Coordinates of C-alpha atoms and ligand atoms in Angstrom, one line a residue:
Chain F
X1 CA 91.3 45.3 104.6
X2 CA 90.3 43.6 108.1
X3 CA 87.7 45.0 110.1
X4 CA 87.6 44.9 113.8
X5 CA 83.7 44.3 113.7
X6 CA 83.0 43.5 109.9
X7 CA 79.3 42.9 110.8
X8 CA 78.8 46.6 111.8
X9 CA 81.6 48.2 109.6
X10 CA 80.7 46.7 106.3
X11 CA 76.8 47.0 106.9
X12 CA 74.6 48.2 104.1
X13 CA 73.5 51.7 104.1
X14 CA 70.1 50.8 104.4
X15 CA 70.8 48.4 107.4
X16 CA 72.9 51.1 109.0
X17 CA 70.2 53.7 108.8
X18 CA 67.4 51.4 110.2
X19 CA 69.8 50.7 112.9
X20 CA 70.4 54.5 113.5
X21 CA 66.7 55.3 113.4
X22 CA 66.0 52.5 116.2
X23 CA 68.7 54.0 118.4
X24 CA 67.4 57.6 117.7
X25 CA 64.0 56.7 118.7
X26 CA 65.0 55.1 122.0
X27 CA 67.1 58.0 122.7
X28 CA 64.4 60.6 122.2
X29 CA 61.9 58.8 124.4
X30 CA 64.5 58.2 127.1
X31 CA 65.6 61.9 127.1
X32 CA 62.0 63.3 127.0
X33 CA 60.9 61.0 129.8
X34 CA 64.1 61.3 132.1
X35 CA 66.1 64.6 131.2
X36 CA 64.4 67.7 132.7
X37 CA 66.8 69.6 130.7
X38 CA 66.0 68.2 127.1
X39 CA 62.4 67.5 128.1
X40 CA 62.2 71.5 128.4
X41 CA 64.0 72.0 125.2
X42 CA 61.6 69.7 123.3
X43 CA 58.4 71.4 124.8
X44 CA 60.1 74.7 123.8
X45 CA 60.2 73.5 120.3
X46 CA 57.0 71.7 120.3
X47 CA 58.2 68.4 119.6
X48 CA 57.1 65.1 121.1
X49 CA 58.8 61.8 120.5
X50 CA 56.0 60.5 118.4
X51 CA 56.9 63.3 115.8
X52 CA 60.1 61.3 115.2
X53 CA 58.9 59.0 112.3
X54 CA 62.1 58.7 110.3
X55 CA 65.8 59.3 110.7
X56 CA 65.2 62.6 108.6
X57 CA 62.9 63.7 111.3
X58 CA 66.1 64.5 113.4
X59 CA 65.9 68.0 112.0
X60 CA 62.9 68.5 114.1
X61 CA 64.9 67.9 117.3
X62 CA 66.5 71.0 119.1
X63 CA 70.2 71.5 119.4
X64 CA 72.5 71.1 122.4
X65 CA 75.4 73.6 122.9
X66 CA 78.7 73.7 124.8
X67 CA 77.0 76.5 126.8
X68 CA 74.5 74.0 127.9
X69 CA 77.1 71.9 129.6
X70 CA 78.5 74.9 131.6
X71 CA 75.2 76.1 132.5
X72 CA 74.5 72.7 134.0
X73 CA 77.7 72.3 135.7
X74 CA 78.7 69.9 137.0
X75 CA 76.1 67.1 136.3
X76 CA 72.6 68.5 135.9
X77 CA 72.5 67.3 132.4
X78 CA 73.4 63.7 133.5
X79 CA 70.9 60.7 133.4
X80 CA 70.7 58.2 135.9
X81 CA 72.3 58.3 139.4
X82 CA 75.8 58.1 140.7
X83 CA 75.8 54.5 141.2
X84 CA 75.5 54.2 137.3
X85 CA 78.8 56.2 136.8
X86 CA 82.1 54.5 136.7
X87 CA 84.4 57.5 135.6
X88 CA 84.4 61.2 135.0
X89 CA 86.6 63.3 132.7
X90 CA 86.8 66.9 133.0
X91 CA 88.0 69.3 130.2
X92 CA 89.5 72.5 131.1
X93 CA 87.6 75.4 129.4
X94 CA 89.7 78.2 128.3
X95 CA 86.6 80.5 129.1
X96 CA 84.6 79.9 132.0
X97 CA 83.6 76.7 133.8
X98 CA 85.1 73.4 132.6
X99 CA 82.9 70.5 131.3
X100 CA 82.1 67.4 133.2
X101 CA 81.5 64.3 131.5
X102 CA 80.3 61.0 133.1
X103 CA 80.5 57.3 131.8
X104 CA 78.5 54.3 132.6
X105 CA 80.3 50.8 131.9
X106 CA 78.5 50.9 128.7
X107 CA 79.7 54.2 127.7
X108 CA 83.3 53.1 128.3
X109 CA 82.7 49.9 126.5
X110 CA 81.4 51.8 123.3
X111 CA 84.2 54.3 123.5
X112 CA 86.6 51.5 123.5
X113 CA 85.0 49.7 120.7
X114 CA 85.0 52.8 118.6
X115 CA 88.8 53.3 119.1
X116 CA 89.4 49.5 118.5
X117 CA 87.7 49.8 115.1
X118 CA 89.6 53.0 114.3
X119 CA 93.1 51.6 115.2
X120 CA 92.3 48.3 113.4
X121 CA 91.2 50.3 110.2
X122 CA 94.7 51.9 110.2
X123 CA 96.3 48.6 110.1
X124 CA 97.3 48.2 113.8
X125 CA 96.6 45.0 115.8
X126 CA 98.1 42.4 118.3
X127 CA 101.6 42.7 116.7
X128 CA 101.8 46.3 117.5
X129 CA 103.5 48.0 120.4
X130 CA 101.5 51.3 120.8
X131 CA 102.9 54.3 122.9
X132 CA 100.2 56.4 124.2
X133 CA 101.8 59.9 124.5
X134 CA 98.6 61.8 125.4
X135 CA 98.1 63.1 128.8
X136 CA 96.6 60.4 131.2
X137 CA 94.1 61.8 133.8
X138 CA 91.2 64.2 133.6
X139 CA 92.0 64.7 129.8
X140 CA 90.4 62.0 127.7
X141 CA 93.2 61.5 125.3
X142 CA 95.4 59.1 127.2
X143 CA 92.9 56.7 128.7
X144 CA 90.6 56.7 125.6
X145 CA 93.3 55.5 123.3
X146 CA 94.7 53.2 126.1
X147 CA 91.6 51.1 126.4
X148 CA 91.1 51.1 122.8
X149 CA 94.6 49.8 122.0
X150 CA 94.5 47.1 124.7
X151 CA 91.1 46.0 123.3
X152 CA 92.8 45.0 120.0
X153 CA 95.3 43.4 121.6
X154 CA 98.2 45.6 121.3
X155 CA 100.9 46.0 123.8
X156 CA 100.4 49.6 125.3
X157 CA 103.3 51.8 126.6
X158 CA 101.4 54.3 128.9
X159 CA 104.1 57.0 128.4
X160 CA 101.8 59.9 128.9
X161 CA 103.3 63.5 128.2
X162 CA 106.7 65.0 128.9
X163 CA 110.3 63.9 129.1
X164 CA 110.7 63.6 125.6
X165 CA 114.4 62.0 125.4
X166 CA 112.9 59.2 127.7
X167 CA 110.1 58.7 125.3
X168 CA 112.4 58.0 122.5
X169 CA 114.4 55.7 124.5
X170 CA 111.4 53.8 125.2
X171 CA 110.5 53.8 121.4
X172 CA 113.9 52.4 120.6
X173 CA 114.1 50.0 123.5
X174 CA 110.8 48.5 123.5
X175 CA 110.4 48.4 119.6
X176 CA 107.5 50.8 119.6
X177 CA 105.6 50.7 116.1
X178 CA 102.9 53.4 116.7
X179 CA 102.5 56.4 118.7
X180 CA 99.5 58.5 119.8
X181 CA 100.1 62.1 120.4
X182 CA 99.2 65.8 119.3
X183 CA 100.7 66.7 115.9
X184 CA 102.8 69.3 117.6
X185 CA 104.3 66.7 119.9
X186 CA 105.0 64.6 117.0
X187 CA 107.2 67.2 115.4
X188 CA 109.0 68.0 118.7
X189 CA 109.6 64.3 119.0
X190 CA 111.2 64.2 115.6
X191 CA 113.4 67.3 116.1
X192 CA 114.3 65.9 119.7
X193 CA 115.4 62.5 118.2
X194 CA 117.5 64.3 115.5
X195 CA 119.4 66.1 118.2
X196 CA 119.9 63.0 120.0
X197 CA 121.4 61.4 116.9
X198 CA 118.3 59.1 116.5
X199 CA 117.1 58.6 113.0
X200 CA 113.5 57.3 113.6
X201 CA 113.3 55.7 110.1
X202 CA 116.5 53.6 110.8
X203 CA 116.9 53.3 114.4
X204 CA 113.4 52.6 115.5
X205 CA 110.4 50.6 114.4
X206 CA 108.0 53.6 114.6
X207 CA 106.0 53.8 111.4
X208 CA 102.5 54.9 112.4
X209 CA 101.3 57.9 114.3
X210 CA 97.8 58.8 115.2
X211 CA 97.6 62.5 115.7
X212 CA 94.7 64.8 117.1
X213 CA 93.5 67.0 119.9
X214 CA 94.7 70.1 118.0
X215 CA 94.3 71.4 114.5
X216 CA 96.9 70.3 112.0
X217 CA 97.3 70.1 108.2
X218 CA 98.3 67.9 104.9
X219 CA 101.4 70.0 104.9
X220 CA 102.4 68.9 108.4
X221 CA 101.7 65.4 107.6
X222 CA 104.1 65.6 104.7
X223 CA 106.5 67.1 106.9
X224 CA 106.3 64.4 109.6
X225 CA 106.8 61.8 106.6
X226 CA 109.7 63.5 105.4
X227 CA 111.4 64.0 108.9
X228 CA 110.8 60.4 110.2
X229 CA 109.2 58.3 107.5
X230 CA 106.2 57.9 109.9
X231 CA 102.8 57.7 108.2
X232 CA 100.4 60.0 110.3
X233 CA 96.8 59.6 110.9
X234 CA 94.1 62.1 111.8
X235 CA 92.0 61.2 114.9
X236 CA 88.9 63.0 115.8
X237 CA 86.7 63.5 119.1
X238 CA 85.7 65.7 121.9
X239 CA 85.3 65.0 125.5
X240 CA 81.6 65.9 125.2
X241 CA 81.2 62.9 122.7
X242 CA 83.4 60.6 125.0
X243 CA 86.9 61.5 123.8
X244 CA 89.1 60.6 120.9
X245 CA 86.7 58.2 118.8
X246 CA 87.2 58.1 115.1
X247 CA 90.2 58.2 112.8
X248 CA 91.1 57.8 109.1
X249 CA 91.3 54.4 107.5
X250 CA 94.4 53.5 105.4
X251 CA 92.9 55.2 102.5
X252 CA 93.5 58.5 104.3
X253 CA 90.6 60.2 102.8
X254 CA 88.4 61.2 105.5
X255 CA 87.5 60.0 109.2
X256 CA 85.0 57.4 109.4
X257 CA 82.4 57.9 112.0
X258 CA 80.8 55.0 113.2
X259 CA 77.0 55.2 112.3
X260 CA 75.8 52.9 115.1
X261 CA 77.5 55.2 117.6
X262 CA 77.0 58.6 116.0
X263 CA 74.9 60.3 113.7
X264 CA 76.5 63.1 111.6
X265 CA 75.1 66.3 110.2
X266 CA 76.7 69.2 108.5
X267 CA 74.9 72.5 108.7
X268 CA 75.2 76.0 107.5
X269 CA 76.1 77.5 110.8
X270 CA 74.0 80.5 110.0
X271 CA 70.8 79.0 109.0
X272 CA 70.9 75.6 110.6
X273 CA 69.8 74.0 107.4
X274 CA 71.4 70.7 106.4
X275 CA 74.2 70.8 103.8
X276 CA 74.9 68.2 101.2
X277 CA 77.9 65.9 100.8
X278 CA 81.0 67.9 100.2
X279 CA 79.7 71.1 101.5
X280 CA 81.6 72.9 104.2
X281 CA 79.5 73.7 107.3
X282 CA 79.3 73.1 111.1
X283 CA 79.5 69.5 112.4
X284 CA 76.6 68.4 114.4
X285 CA 76.7 65.1 116.2
X286 CA 74.1 63.1 117.8
X287 CA 75.7 60.3 120.2
X288 CA 73.0 57.3 119.5
X289 CA 74.0 55.1 122.5
X290 CA 75.4 57.5 125.1
X291 CA 73.9 56.7 128.7
X292 CA 75.3 59.0 131.3
X293 CA 75.5 62.2 129.3
X294 CA 73.4 61.7 126.1
X295 CA 74.2 64.3 123.3
X296 CA 71.7 65.0 120.8
X297 CA 72.3 67.3 117.8
X298 CA 75.5 68.7 119.5
X299 CA 76.9 71.7 117.8
X300 CA 80.7 71.2 118.4
X301 CA 81.6 74.3 116.4
X302 CA 84.1 72.5 114.2
X303 CA 84.0 73.1 110.4
X304 CA 84.0 70.1 108.1
X305 CA 82.2 68.4 105.2
X306 CA 81.0 64.8 104.7
X307 CA 81.1 62.2 102.2
X308 CA 78.6 59.2 102.5
X309 CA 79.8 57.1 99.6
X310 CA 81.1 53.8 100.6
X311 CA 84.9 53.9 101.2
X312 CA 87.4 52.0 99.1
X313 CA 88.3 50.2 102.2
X314 CA 85.0 48.7 102.1
X315 CA 83.4 50.4 105.2
X316 CA 80.1 51.9 104.8
X317 CA 80.2 54.6 107.6
X318 CA 80.2 58.2 106.6
X319 CA 83.5 60.1 106.5
X320 CA 84.3 63.7 107.7
X321 CA 87.0 65.8 106.2
X322 CA 90.0 67.0 108.4
X323 CA 88.6 69.8 110.7
X324 CA 89.3 73.1 108.8
X325 CA 88.5 75.7 111.4
X326 CA 86.0 76.6 114.0
X327 CA 82.5 78.2 113.5
X328 CA 83.7 81.2 115.8
X329 CA 86.1 82.3 113.1
X330 CA 83.8 82.3 110.2
X331 CA 82.9 85.5 108.2
X332 CA 79.8 86.1 106.3
X333 CA 81.0 88.2 103.4
X334 CA 78.2 89.1 100.8
X335 CA 76.1 86.2 102.1
X336 CA 79.0 83.7 101.6
X337 CA 80.7 82.0 104.6
X338 CA 84.4 82.3 104.7
X339 CA 86.7 80.5 106.7
X340 CA 90.1 81.9 107.4
X341 CA 91.4 78.5 107.2
X342 CA 90.2 78.3 103.5
X343 CA 92.1 81.5 102.8
X344 CA 95.4 80.0 104.6
X345 CA 95.0 76.8 102.8
X346 CA 94.9 78.6 99.3
X347 CA 97.6 80.8 100.1
X348 CA 99.8 77.8 101.2
X349 CA 99.7 76.3 97.8
X350 CA 101.2 79.4 96.0
X351 CA 104.9 79.3 96.2
X352 CA 105.7 82.9 95.5
X353 CA 104.2 83.9 99.0
X354 CA 105.2 83.9 102.6
X355 CA 103.2 82.2 105.3
X356 CA 101.7 85.1 107.1
X357 CA 98.4 86.9 105.8
X358 CA 95.8 89.2 107.0
X359 CA 92.2 89.5 106.1
X360 CA 90.4 92.7 106.2
X361 CA 86.6 93.0 105.8
X362 CA 84.9 96.4 105.3
X363 CA 81.6 97.7 103.9
X364 CA 81.7 100.3 101.2
X365 CA 78.0 101.5 100.8
X366 CA 75.8 98.4 100.9
X367 CA 78.8 96.0 99.7
X368 CA 81.1 94.1 101.8
X369 CA 84.6 94.0 100.5
X370 CA 87.4 91.6 101.4
X371 CA 91.1 92.6 101.2
X372 CA 93.7 89.8 101.6
X373 CA 97.1 90.9 102.5
X374 CA 100.0 88.6 101.6
X375 CA 103.8 88.8 101.9
X376 CA 105.8 88.2 98.8
X377 CA 108.7 85.7 99.2
X378 CA 111.8 87.6 98.4
X379 CA 112.9 84.9 95.9
X380 CA 109.8 85.5 94.0
X381 CA 110.4 89.2 93.3
X382 CA 111.0 90.5 89.7
X383 CA 111.8 94.0 88.7
X384 CA 109.0 93.8 86.0
X385 CA 105.6 95.1 86.9
X386 CA 104.0 92.5 84.6
X387 CA 105.7 89.6 86.6
X388 CA 104.4 91.1 89.8
X389 CA 101.0 91.8 88.6
X390 CA 100.7 88.1 87.3
X391 CA 101.4 87.0 90.9
X392 CA 99.0 89.2 92.3
X393 CA 96.3 88.1 89.9
X394 CA 97.2 84.4 90.5
X395 CA 96.5 84.9 94.2
X396 CA 93.3 86.8 93.4
X397 CA 92.2 84.1 91.0
X398 CA 93.0 81.2 93.5
X399 CA 91.2 82.9 96.3
X400 CA 88.0 83.6 94.1
X401 CA 87.9 80.0 93.1
X402 CA 88.3 78.5 96.4
X403 CA 86.0 80.9 98.3
X404 CA 83.4 81.8 95.7
X405 CA 83.9 85.3 96.4
X406 CA 86.0 88.3 94.7
X407 CA 89.0 89.4 97.1
X408 CA 91.3 92.4 96.7
X409 CA 94.8 91.1 96.9
X410 CA 97.7 93.4 98.3
X411 CA 101.2 92.2 97.9
X412 CA 103.3 93.2 100.9
X413 CA 107.0 93.6 101.6
X414 CA 108.5 90.4 103.4
X415 CA 108.1 90.5 107.1
X416 CA 105.8 93.6 107.4
X417 CA 102.7 91.7 108.6
X418 CA 102.2 91.7 112.4
X419 CA 103.5 88.2 113.8
X420 CA 101.4 86.6 116.4
X421 CA 102.1 84.4 119.2
X422 CA 99.8 81.4 119.4
X423 CA 96.6 81.9 117.8
X424 CA 96.9 84.5 115.0
X425 CA 94.6 87.4 114.9
X426 CA 94.4 87.4 111.2
X427 CA 91.1 89.0 110.5
X428 CA 90.2 92.6 111.0
X429 CA 86.4 93.1 110.4
X430 CA 85.7 96.9 110.1
X431 CA 82.0 96.5 109.2
X432 CA 79.2 97.9 111.6
X433 CA 76.0 95.9 111.5
X434 CA 73.7 98.5 113.0
Chain C
X1 CA 134.3 95.6 77.6
X2 CA 130.9 94.8 78.9
X3 CA 128.4 97.6 78.8
X4 CA 126.1 95.9 81.1
X5 CA 125.3 97.8 84.3
X6 CA 124.0 96.2 87.5
X7 CA 120.6 97.9 88.6
X8 CA 119.2 97.2 91.9
X9 CA 115.5 96.6 92.1
X10 CA 113.5 96.6 95.4
X11 CA 109.9 95.8 96.1
X12 CA 108.0 98.5 97.9
X13 CA 104.5 98.7 99.3
X14 CA 102.5 101.9 98.3
X15 CA 102.9 103.6 101.5
X16 CA 104.4 106.8 102.6
X17 CA 108.0 106.9 103.6
X18 CA 109.2 103.7 101.9
X19 CA 111.5 105.5 99.4
X20 CA 113.0 107.6 102.2
X21 CA 113.5 104.5 104.4
X22 CA 115.5 102.9 101.6
X23 CA 117.4 105.9 100.9
X24 CA 118.4 106.1 104.6
X25 CA 119.6 102.7 104.6
X26 CA 122.0 103.2 101.6
X27 CA 123.1 106.5 103.0
X28 CA 124.0 104.8 106.2
X29 CA 126.3 102.5 104.1
X30 CA 127.8 105.6 102.4
X31 CA 126.3 104.3 98.9
X32 CA 125.6 106.9 96.3
X33 CA 122.2 106.6 94.3
X34 CA 123.0 107.8 90.7
X35 CA 119.7 107.3 89.2
X36 CA 116.6 105.8 90.3
X37 CA 112.8 105.4 89.2
X38 CA 109.7 104.0 90.7
X39 CA 107.2 102.2 89.0
X40 CA 103.9 102.1 90.4
X41 CA 101.2 99.4 90.0
X42 CA 98.0 99.0 91.9
X43 CA 99.0 98.7 95.4
X44 CA 102.7 98.3 95.2
X45 CA 105.8 99.8 93.6
X46 CA 109.0 98.7 92.2
X47 CA 112.1 101.0 93.0
X48 CA 114.9 100.7 90.4
X49 CA 118.2 102.2 91.2
X50 CA 121.8 102.6 89.9
X51 CA 124.0 102.9 92.8
X52 CA 127.8 103.2 93.5
X53 CA 128.0 99.6 95.2
X54 CA 125.2 97.3 94.0
X55 CA 126.5 94.4 95.8
X56 CA 126.7 96.1 99.2
X57 CA 123.3 97.8 98.7
X58 CA 121.7 94.4 98.0
X59 CA 123.1 92.9 101.1
X60 CA 122.2 95.8 103.2
X61 CA 118.6 95.9 101.9
X62 CA 118.2 92.1 102.1
X63 CA 119.3 92.2 105.7
X64 CA 116.7 94.6 106.3
X65 CA 114.1 92.3 105.0
X66 CA 113.5 93.8 101.7
X67 CA 112.8 91.8 98.4
X68 CA 115.8 92.8 96.3
X69 CA 117.2 91.9 92.9
X70 CA 119.8 92.6 90.5
X71 CA 119.0 93.4 86.9
X72 CA 121.3 93.9 84.2
X73 CA 120.4 97.1 82.2
X74 CA 122.1 99.3 79.3
X75 CA 122.9 103.0 79.6
X76 CA 122.3 104.7 76.4
X77 CA 124.0 108.0 76.0
X78 CA 121.9 110.8 74.5
X79 CA 122.8 114.1 73.3
X80 CA 121.5 116.5 76.0
X81 CA 119.7 118.7 73.9
X82 CA 116.0 118.8 72.2
X83 CA 115.5 115.7 70.1
X84 CA 118.2 113.5 72.0
X85 CA 115.6 111.2 73.0
X86 CA 113.8 111.1 69.7
X87 CA 117.1 110.0 67.9
X88 CA 117.4 107.2 70.4
X89 CA 113.9 106.1 70.1
X90 CA 114.0 105.8 66.6
X91 CA 117.2 103.7 66.5
X92 CA 115.8 101.4 69.1
X93 CA 112.5 101.1 67.2
X94 CA 114.7 100.2 63.9
X95 CA 116.6 97.3 65.7
X96 CA 113.5 95.7 67.0
X97 CA 114.6 95.5 70.5
X98 CA 111.9 94.9 72.9
X99 CA 112.2 97.3 75.9
X100 CA 110.6 96.2 79.2
X101 CA 111.3 99.6 80.6
X102 CA 113.4 102.7 80.5
X103 CA 114.1 105.7 82.6
X104 CA 116.4 108.8 81.8
X105 CA 118.8 110.6 84.2
X106 CA 121.2 113.4 83.6
X107 CA 124.7 112.1 84.0
X108 CA 128.1 113.9 84.5
X109 CA 128.7 114.5 80.8
X110 CA 125.5 113.7 79.1
X111 CA 121.9 112.6 79.5
X112 CA 121.7 108.7 79.8
X113 CA 118.6 106.5 79.1
X114 CA 118.7 103.6 81.2
X115 CA 117.1 100.5 79.3
X116 CA 115.9 97.1 80.5
X117 CA 115.6 94.5 77.7
X118 CA 115.3 90.9 77.8
X119 CA 118.2 90.0 75.5
X120 CA 120.9 92.2 76.9
X121 CA 124.0 91.2 74.9
X122 CA 121.9 91.1 71.6
X123 CA 120.6 94.6 72.5
X124 CA 124.1 95.9 73.0
X125 CA 125.4 94.7 69.7
X126 CA 122.5 96.0 67.8
X127 CA 122.7 99.3 69.3
X128 CA 126.4 99.8 68.9
X129 CA 126.0 98.5 65.3
X130 CA 123.8 101.5 64.8
X131 CA 126.3 103.9 66.2
X132 CA 124.8 104.3 69.5
X133 CA 127.1 105.4 72.4
X134 CA 126.8 103.2 75.7
X135 CA 127.8 104.0 79.2
X136 CA 130.3 101.9 80.9
X137 CA 129.7 101.3 84.7
X138 CA 132.9 103.2 85.4
X139 CA 131.3 106.3 84.0
X140 CA 128.5 106.3 86.4
X141 CA 130.4 108.2 89.2
Ligands
LIG1 ZN1 87.7 53.7 104.7

């Protein structure tokens, strides 16, 4: 497998850690000296840059939060002057003020470099024609992928969003081989092309999709493959970290996070303690080389786990799993962290059930109880009580083994659980914590 | 002449009014309920019924979103007097038929035990060989 930058991508773990430590040390001194915001944070936490004597000492450093960016709107957390900046991106916050991110020329270079490595890792290169169907403008998706794709010498079709029929014509007429867009837009594109009588697998050269900016699943990946024959890859990044930065490689077994650019930790969201490989928790990222808006131990709020073994593709850089939820959605039941997305994932694997569910958490005496209501699929119904009990037990068993906590299961008549538009309110927490 | 009878079975949550809702829906279609039973398990119930038009009942309830299925059952005629059930139970026991579930109702002429078994045709043959009288679907009304 070819690498964009083999020297970095196939670097030994030891060398990579030494490089990360060097960058971290520089970053901490710079922030302590020049960022009033982070200087204050470090003082409050009683840490001095001299206390950082190894990469592991990163745990001594205070966290940064989304709220910090809002509180310091628009640019009070920036380092250096306006003349250093070459671009702004602005993310629209669903709550409160937007977040402004500034970039120096080096920031843009590193961002493009990161995307160039990522696109190369999924097999794209000079012979590819890449349609960028993310929004161009204040949003980071369009321009981020645009410069990364140009860097690897691919031919870019800057289609941006909207006018799906025109997009499909472009894919046909310009022999587009790869598309970058949201997973829901990819499905929409597949459905629209079908209506137009265009068979993507036969009538176009589109074979690769780079999908991100919203949560998606393995189930959607299979659906896209079935509908279009296109192999879909997960891309990750948020505007605070620059924008879309990292993707899966052709192994499709985790997203490579380039260690020279970013240091990854996965923490228990409650205690802030670091978790080990494979354990699900909150992703915390330190951007090691960002200049205009440095981010140290930034608590993004996304749930993932990491794998730091060397990938079969040869790259030594840590891999994070598909984002499986948000910290805000997390429930703590009998001391165990439970994510609604885990419940959803488990239920999706049981063919006797419909796709809707509800989680009800209550407290009986000192004990938390969790009830999962699921709809029975009409075709799975049997007139025998034993058959129905075994479906119920199967669900309870599957939940217990994936959540590590016992859940009551209630089988519901099909169609009886409330349907929600948009983000489903699937959790009812009746506990009072006074 | 076949002695299998089509029963409709309906999945129902354990909450008040489910049976009434189902009965209302059938009444709306002018479907008579001849016999029914409810099996309750933890958190859910299964309603089983013999009705005048099983196909119509099935499509109506499916349309309303219920999980419904057809099940072939056997109607065993009993003497409507003390000991009637005991006789049948003894014969069934001797034939070695494995009964999934059974429920009784009082028919036009006699009491009937509705029996759900896995091997319906085998059970019919065994019961008849032992002199048991079975109910034909046409005798339901
Ligand atoms: Zn890899």
